[in-house]
Amino acid sequence: MATNDVAGTSRRTNRPNSVNSNYGSVHFRDDDGSSDLENQTEHSGNDKDISDEKILSGTFESLDYDQCENELFQQEERKSSKAYIKKEVVRWLVFGLIGILTGLIACVIDNMVILSTKLKFSYIKTVVDSCVDANLSCFHWPFLIWVGINAVLVLCGAFMTAVIEPIAAGSGIPQIKCFLNGVKVPHVVRIKTLVCKVLGVICAVAGGLVVGKEGPMIHSGAVVAAGISQGKSDTFHVDFKILQYFRSDKEKRDFVSGGAAAGVSAAFGAPVGGVLFSLEEGASFWNQALTWRIFFASMLSTFSLNIVQSYVKGTPWSLSSPGLFNFGKFDTTDYSGLEIPLFILMGVFGGLLGAAFNHINYKLTIFRKKYITSRGTQVLEAILVAVATATVSYLTLYFNNDCQPMRKDPDEDSVQFFCDDGQYSATAGLLFHTPEESIKELFHDIPGTFRPATLAVYCLCSFFLACWTYGLYVPSGLFIPSILIGASWGRLLAVLLKSAFPSATWVNYSKYALLGGAAQLGGIVRMTISLTVIITEATGNITLGLPVMIVLMVSKWIGDIFNEGIYDMHIHIQGVPLLGWEPSSMLTNISATEVMSHPVTVLRSYESVGRIVNILKNETHNGFPVVEDYDPFTEESPDSGTFGTFHGTILRSQLVTLLKLKVFEEHEDAQQIKKILSIKDFRDAYPRFTPIHRINISAQERNFHIDLKPYFNPGAYSVSHCASFPRIFRLFRALGLRHVVVVNRQQQVIGMVTRKDLARYRITQHLGKVNMEELPITN
Ligand code: ATP
């Protein structure tokens, strides 16, 4: 850390550890009004010296959740109470609409998946049945057909993500988590992303990959929210000239929270779980009114899904399908207090297996970042996984054909496969379904349906296939694969317990399968409160609430000893400057002067157009302190001193708007322009502001001036030079800030702190050992 002396303290000069590297293979294309230099930067070449996950990417910008309370804002706020009431009513309506649309999207996904899967399996079943009937050994045909159909479907899903919109890959939960945390992830809430996500997930699930459609629903809900709350679409170049007052990061974030909650609600029929999910992922800004609105969106989401599904099932208004996936009816739900130690052990096992899953997936992700970087290889890998999944399933069927006597009421999907007449293949029962249906079978099929070997093999195959699949360039949820793995070992445990204690009445297969699923999910994703509620709501059973909570808690604790949750892991691998819940106590000794950047680029409240243009063109910063008593041209060495008295901050986006609208003091219509200028002019361009190089400023205009007083934020936050790291961290985290200016006792600017300056201090924990690292920031 470079240290100089400012006001008697040490400080960090700008970006001492910056390195240039093409960080990662995740394709973030930034055209959302980002810094102009960043837009011009060609990223090339990998920096092999730096461990892949130990860098902070400088390309991620922050969202600004702090309200800029400049004169224009205050003018608008002083308007009549009628305008305020109208705004509130519209806000509720928009939340309602978000819920309904999210529910409808869930219906589309669900029915398309069901339809395509049914078509696929019924065709394969016909081919198998004709082989059985004709007593022919032609089982290679159904295999080839299965592999072929899956490969084509996955090819479509991968094309959608790898080629058209890379950000649509994966579950989307890490990206939404980043958004709620205050990081701008380019393209994350675009309509194109939504279309690719929806079509891609249908192809991925129908293509037999070990993925769920529930995680992508959360992302879909968030995109719907961000889209309809803005009253315009940049993709389609339409502006409906409505909802302009919601065009700010702060308002958009609230709607996105509602959309994410509606997504969870539609996915699991868990409206409360949805609200808690948003709470767990973005709690810093929570307030009572917002909670209530988010709950409203969640309720409408599950309600609209329920209504449409009732029509699809031919039982109009019989509202029994609250979510894309519910765990079915749990008949025996009681448990004995004596079983609690067993539940704890299940939590331990889930935590260990989850940590192993995350570790393997981590290594795989690093490998992918290094070697699977072109779109062609990304699509090829997805197809390879589809072929491998189908092959493993078929081989499992062949070598472990669990033949059970045909039941009295055979399932319409019961396939004889390699079994004798009068028997059906239980293994095929698991494999010839979507992962959701397989989970229900594991939860609810009568005892004796599966042999222990079937469960063990199925668990192992699902584990490795799910691990390989997560991170592929296809939209994919992780909830269902995790529950699938856990449900198979949970049920296996129940089978073993039953054979050890044949007379025990407490050994209930459904209960152990459910708790296994919960333990495995907790061990992988490490979410606690929202997950407990989601699972409890999805089972529709509160009695098992405590055991579910126990296994989730224990699996998280155990998993955390070894590594972090899979979502955080992927966020860190991408170098996203995410701020955690709390600053570590290890950072208490670090003060503002060590964290801040110095020297600082400041603007005077009455600034020349030429200087503003030069700064915007030559620097990447998005925020600038506005000061008085400072002359940048006579200052001999800015590195040694202070930068004028702090008055507020102004954003690049505001400066660009002022330059574009030519709000120059010397302009002949200056007074007229200033009179009609309102906060609406700044919102209209949101969120994609014109890059500075596209704004024409003549040589004469460069000598003009802009009076920044009505436009900068006079209430911007600043901290004293002796403030501690944890104090600044909490300020950022709790208020969702983008810039904090460091001042000395005389209120003179001495430094600047942004999210990246805080996120670069990372605390890692491994096997009880806690380490602090200072990460370099890449360009
Ligand atoms: P963001 O990218 O988070 O939207 P930003 O572009 O203004 O905000 P960062 O990219 O986070 O800022 O900043 C990169 C580095 O530049 C940080 O170390 C930060 O302290 C420093 N920095 C930011 N603004 C200024 C400024 N006006 N003058 C000097 N240094 C700055």
PDB file of N, CA, C and O and ligand atoms in Angstrom, residues 12 14-15 35 38 58 60-62 596-597 599-601 619-625 738-739 752-757 777, ligand 1:
ATOM      1  N   ARG A  12      -3.671   6.328   0.433  1.00  0.00           N
ATOM      2  CA  ARG A  12      -3.396   5.500  -0.723  1.00  0.00           C
ATOM      3  C   ARG A  12      -3.495   6.352  -1.972  1.00  0.00           C
ATOM      4  O   ARG A  12      -4.454   7.080  -2.167  1.00  0.00           O
ATOM      5  N   ASN A  14      -3.949   6.856  -6.097  1.00  0.00           N
ATOM      6  CA  ASN A  14      -4.923   6.191  -6.960  1.00  0.00           C
ATOM      7  C   ASN A  14      -4.438   4.884  -7.557  1.00  0.00           C
ATOM      8  O   ASN A  14      -3.428   4.815  -8.218  1.00  0.00           O
ATOM      9  N   ARG A  15      -5.205   3.856  -7.291  1.00  0.00           N
ATOM     10  CA  ARG A  15      -5.019   2.547  -7.896  1.00  0.00           C
ATOM     11  C   ARG A  15      -3.592   2.012  -7.900  1.00  0.00           C
ATOM     12  O   ARG A  15      -3.013   1.763  -8.947  1.00  0.00           O
ATOM     13  N   SER A  35     -18.684   4.726 -17.983  1.00  0.00           N
ATOM     14  CA  SER A  35     -17.607   5.664 -18.212  1.00  0.00           C
ATOM     15  C   SER A  35     -17.123   5.536 -19.641  1.00  0.00           C
ATOM     16  O   SER A  35     -17.017   4.445 -20.179  1.00  0.00           O
ATOM     17  N   GLU A  38     -14.024   3.444 -20.301  1.00  0.00           N
ATOM     18  CA  GLU A  38     -14.270   2.008 -20.212  1.00  0.00           C
ATOM     19  C   GLU A  38     -14.844   1.496 -21.510  1.00  0.00           C
ATOM     20  O   GLU A  38     -14.544   0.427 -21.981  1.00  0.00           O
ATOM     21  N   GLY A  58     -12.567  -3.715 -12.440  1.00  0.00           N
ATOM     22  CA  GLY A  58     -12.877  -2.284 -12.465  1.00  0.00           C
ATOM     23  C   GLY A  58     -14.000  -1.955 -13.428  1.00  0.00           C
ATOM     24  O   GLY A  58     -14.460  -0.823 -13.499  1.00  0.00           O
ATOM     25  N   PHE A  60     -17.056  -3.057 -13.404  1.00  0.00           N
ATOM     26  CA  PHE A  60     -18.395  -2.992 -12.819  1.00  0.00           C
ATOM     27  C   PHE A  60     -18.612  -1.634 -12.184  1.00  0.00           C
ATOM     28  O   PHE A  60     -17.866  -1.241 -11.289  1.00  0.00           O
ATOM     29  N   GLU A  61     -19.637  -0.945 -12.627  1.00  0.00           N
ATOM     30  CA  GLU A  61     -19.941   0.337 -12.008  1.00  0.00           C
ATOM     31  C   GLU A  61     -20.964   0.133 -10.903  1.00  0.00           C
ATOM     32  O   GLU A  61     -21.542  -0.933 -10.766  1.00  0.00           O
ATOM     33  N   SER A  62     -21.171   1.192 -10.148  1.00  0.00           N
ATOM     34  CA  SER A  62     -22.127   1.080  -9.049  1.00  0.00           C
ATOM     35  C   SER A  62     -23.448   1.732  -9.433  1.00  0.00           C
ATOM     36  O   SER A  62     -23.495   2.609 -10.288  1.00  0.00           O
ATOM     37  N   MET A 596      -8.919   5.632   1.067  1.00  0.00           N
ATOM     38  CA  MET A 596      -9.332   6.615   0.043  1.00  0.00           C
ATOM     39  C   MET A 596      -8.331   6.724  -1.114  1.00  0.00           C
ATOM     40  O   MET A 596      -7.171   6.343  -0.998  1.00  0.00           O
ATOM     41  N   SER A 597      -8.830   7.265  -2.217  1.00  0.00           N
ATOM     42  CA  SER A 597      -7.961   7.586  -3.351  1.00  0.00           C
ATOM     43  C   SER A 597      -7.498   9.016  -3.210  1.00  0.00           C
ATOM     44  O   SER A 597      -8.237   9.880  -2.730  1.00  0.00           O
ATOM     45  N   PRO A 599      -4.564  11.696  -5.472  1.00  0.00           N
ATOM     46  CA  PRO A 599      -5.321  12.952  -5.422  1.00  0.00           C
ATOM     47  C   PRO A 599      -6.753  12.788  -5.937  1.00  0.00           C
ATOM     48  O   PRO A 599      -7.080  11.776  -6.558  1.00  0.00           O
ATOM     49  N   VAL A 600      -7.557  13.801  -5.721  1.00  0.00           N
ATOM     50  CA  VAL A 600      -8.966  13.737  -6.100  1.00  0.00           C
ATOM     51  C   VAL A 600      -9.232  14.704  -7.254  1.00  0.00           C
ATOM     52  O   VAL A 600      -8.730  15.826  -7.255  1.00  0.00           O
ATOM     53  N   THR A 601     -10.021  14.239  -8.202  1.00  0.00           N
ATOM     54  CA  THR A 601     -10.439  15.137  -9.281  1.00  0.00           C
ATOM     55  C   THR A 601     -11.691  15.859  -8.808  1.00  0.00           C
ATOM     56  O   THR A 601     -12.718  15.210  -8.565  1.00  0.00           O
ATOM     57  N   GLU A 619     -10.811  10.835 -17.787  1.00  0.00           N
ATOM     58  CA  GLU A 619     -10.903  10.021 -16.569  1.00  0.00           C
ATOM     59  C   GLU A 619     -12.133   9.131 -16.603  1.00  0.00           C
ATOM     60  O   GLU A 619     -13.119   9.464 -17.258  1.00  0.00           O
ATOM     61  N   THR A 620     -12.053   8.052 -15.872  1.00  0.00           N
ATOM     62  CA  THR A 620     -13.178   7.106 -15.867  1.00  0.00           C
ATOM     63  C   THR A 620     -14.150   7.357 -14.726  1.00  0.00           C
ATOM     64  O   THR A 620     -15.213   6.749 -14.682  1.00  0.00           O
ATOM     65  N   HIS A 621     -13.791   8.231 -13.797  1.00  0.00           N
ATOM     66  CA  HIS A 621     -14.630   8.395 -12.604  1.00  0.00           C
ATOM     67  C   HIS A 621     -16.046   8.834 -12.955  1.00  0.00           C
ATOM     68  O   HIS A 621     -16.264   9.559 -13.923  1.00  0.00           O
ATOM     69  N   ASN A 622     -16.965   8.408 -12.107  1.00  0.00           N
ATOM     70  CA  ASN A 622     -18.375   8.753 -12.343  1.00  0.00           C
ATOM     71  C   ASN A 622     -18.914   9.782 -11.368  1.00  0.00           C
ATOM     72  O   ASN A 622     -20.078  10.180 -11.464  1.00  0.00           O
ATOM     73  N   GLY A 623     -18.102  10.166 -10.395  1.00  0.00           N
ATOM     74  CA  GLY A 623     -18.568  11.163  -9.425  1.00  0.00           C
ATOM     75  C   GLY A 623     -17.433  12.098  -9.052  1.00  0.00           C
ATOM     76  O   GLY A 623     -16.268  11.681  -8.993  1.00  0.00           O
ATOM     77  N   PHE A 624     -17.768  13.352  -8.812  1.00  0.00           N
ATOM     78  CA  PHE A 624     -16.736  14.348  -8.514  1.00  0.00           C
ATOM     79  C   PHE A 624     -17.194  15.244  -7.372  1.00  0.00           C
ATOM     80  O   PHE A 624     -18.334  15.747  -7.397  1.00  0.00           O
ATOM     81  N   PRO A 625     -16.315  15.466  -6.405  1.00  0.00           N
ATOM     82  CA  PRO A 625     -16.670  16.428  -5.361  1.00  0.00           C
ATOM     83  C   PRO A 625     -16.739  17.822  -5.965  1.00  0.00           C
ATOM     84  O   PRO A 625     -15.950  18.148  -6.860  1.00  0.00           O
ATOM     85  N   ARG A 738     -22.659   5.509  -3.576  1.00  0.00           N
ATOM     86  CA  ARG A 738     -21.727   5.263  -4.681  1.00  0.00           C
ATOM     87  C   ARG A 738     -20.396   5.963  -4.414  1.00  0.00           C
ATOM     88  O   ARG A 738     -19.341   5.439  -4.763  1.00  0.00           O
ATOM     89  N   HIS A 739     -20.434   7.146  -3.840  1.00  0.00           N
ATOM     90  CA  HIS A 739     -19.207   7.889  -3.529  1.00  0.00           C
ATOM     91  C   HIS A 739     -19.293   8.473  -2.123  1.00  0.00           C
ATOM     92  O   HIS A 739     -20.349   8.956  -1.727  1.00  0.00           O
ATOM     93  N   MET A 752     -11.194  10.303  -1.819  1.00  0.00           N
ATOM     94  CA  MET A 752     -12.465   9.796  -2.352  1.00  0.00           C
ATOM     95  C   MET A 752     -12.546   8.304  -2.066  1.00  0.00           C
ATOM     96  O   MET A 752     -11.550   7.596  -2.218  1.00  0.00           O
ATOM     97  N   VAL A 753     -13.702   7.858  -1.620  1.00  0.00           N
ATOM     98  CA  VAL A 753     -13.882   6.417  -1.396  1.00  0.00           C
ATOM     99  C   VAL A 753     -15.063   5.943  -2.233  1.00  0.00           C
ATOM    100  O   VAL A 753     -16.118   6.599  -2.248  1.00  0.00           O
ATOM    101  N   THR A 754     -14.874   4.850  -2.958  1.00  0.00           N
ATOM    102  CA  THR A 754     -16.003   4.240  -3.686  1.00  0.00           C
ATOM    103  C   THR A 754     -16.109   2.781  -3.242  1.00  0.00           C
ATOM    104  O   THR A 754     -15.264   2.293  -2.484  1.00  0.00           O
ATOM    105  N   ARG A 755     -17.142   2.125  -3.737  1.00  0.00           N
ATOM    106  CA  ARG A 755     -17.406   0.729  -3.367  1.00  0.00           C
ATOM    107  C   ARG A 755     -16.179  -0.151  -3.611  1.00  0.00           C
ATOM    108  O   ARG A 755     -15.862  -1.024  -2.823  1.00  0.00           O
ATOM    109  N   LYS A 756     -15.453   0.117  -4.717  1.00  0.00           N
ATOM    110  CA  LYS A 756     -14.320  -0.760  -5.042  1.00  0.00           C
ATOM    111  C   LYS A 756     -13.211  -0.627  -4.006  1.00  0.00           C
ATOM    112  O   LYS A 756     -12.488  -1.575  -3.724  1.00  0.00           O
ATOM    113  N   ASP A 757     -13.074   0.584  -3.437  1.00  0.00           N
ATOM    114  CA  ASP A 757     -12.034   0.777  -2.418  1.00  0.00           C
ATOM    115  C   ASP A 757     -12.328  -0.069  -1.179  1.00  0.00           C
ATOM    116  O   ASP A 757     -11.414  -0.455  -0.454  1.00  0.00           O
ATOM    117  N   ILE A 777      -7.264  -3.976  -8.482  1.00  0.00           N
ATOM    118  CA  ILE A 777      -8.423  -3.692  -9.335  1.00  0.00           C
ATOM    119  C   ILE A 777      -7.975  -3.752 -10.791  1.00  0.00           C
ATOM    120  O   ILE A 777      -7.003  -3.095 -11.169  1.00  0.00           O
TER     121      ILE A 777
HETATM  122  P1  ATP B   1     -18.454   3.439  -9.949  1.00  0.00           P
HETATM  123  O1  ATP B   1     -17.542   2.799 -10.966  1.00  0.00           O
HETATM  124  O2  ATP B   1     -18.513   2.647  -8.678  1.00  0.00           O
HETATM  125  O3  ATP B   1     -19.761   3.747 -10.502  1.00  0.00           O
HETATM  126  P2  ATP B   1     -16.585   5.592 -10.092  1.00  0.00           P
HETATM  127  O4  ATP B   1     -16.375   5.222 -11.516  1.00  0.00           O
HETATM  128  O5  ATP B   1     -16.780   7.033  -9.812  1.00  0.00           O
HETATM  129  O6  ATP B   1     -17.799   4.833  -9.494  1.00  0.00           O
HETATM  130  P3  ATP B   1     -14.665   3.743  -9.239  1.00  0.00           P
HETATM  131  O7  ATP B   1     -14.584   3.172 -10.596  1.00  0.00           O
HETATM  132  O8  ATP B   1     -15.236   2.916  -8.152  1.00  0.00           O
HETATM  133  O9  ATP B   1     -15.405   5.139  -9.242  1.00  0.00           O
HETATM  134  O10 ATP B   1     -13.264   4.277  -8.790  1.00  0.00           O
HETATM  135  C1  ATP B   1     -12.066   3.670  -9.114  1.00  0.00           C
HETATM  136  C2  ATP B   1     -11.028   4.340  -8.257  1.00  0.00           C
HETATM  137  O11 ATP B   1     -11.017   5.748  -8.546  1.00  0.00           O
HETATM  138  C3  ATP B   1     -11.337   4.204  -6.787  1.00  0.00           C
HETATM  139  O12 ATP B   1     -10.155   3.912  -6.127  1.00  0.00           O
HETATM  140  C4  ATP B   1     -11.877   5.567  -6.389  1.00  0.00           C
HETATM  141  O13 ATP B   1     -11.550   5.921  -5.065  1.00  0.00           O
HETATM  142  C5  ATP B   1     -11.190   6.492  -7.366  1.00  0.00           C
HETATM  143  N1  ATP B   1     -11.994   7.679  -7.647  1.00  0.00           N
HETATM  144  C6  ATP B   1     -13.304   7.742  -7.887  1.00  0.00           C
HETATM  145  N2  ATP B   1     -13.698   8.996  -8.127  1.00  0.00           N
HETATM  146  C7  ATP B   1     -12.590   9.765  -8.027  1.00  0.00           C
HETATM  147  C8  ATP B   1     -12.329  11.151  -8.170  1.00  0.00           C
HETATM  148  N3  ATP B   1     -13.272  12.005  -8.462  1.00  0.00           N
HETATM  149  N4  ATP B   1     -11.057  11.552  -8.010  1.00  0.00           N
HETATM  150  C9  ATP B   1     -10.083  10.694  -7.717  1.00  0.00           C
HETATM  151  N5  ATP B   1     -10.252   9.385  -7.561  1.00  0.00           N
HETATM  152  C10 ATP B   1     -11.500   8.912  -7.713  1.00  0.00           C
END
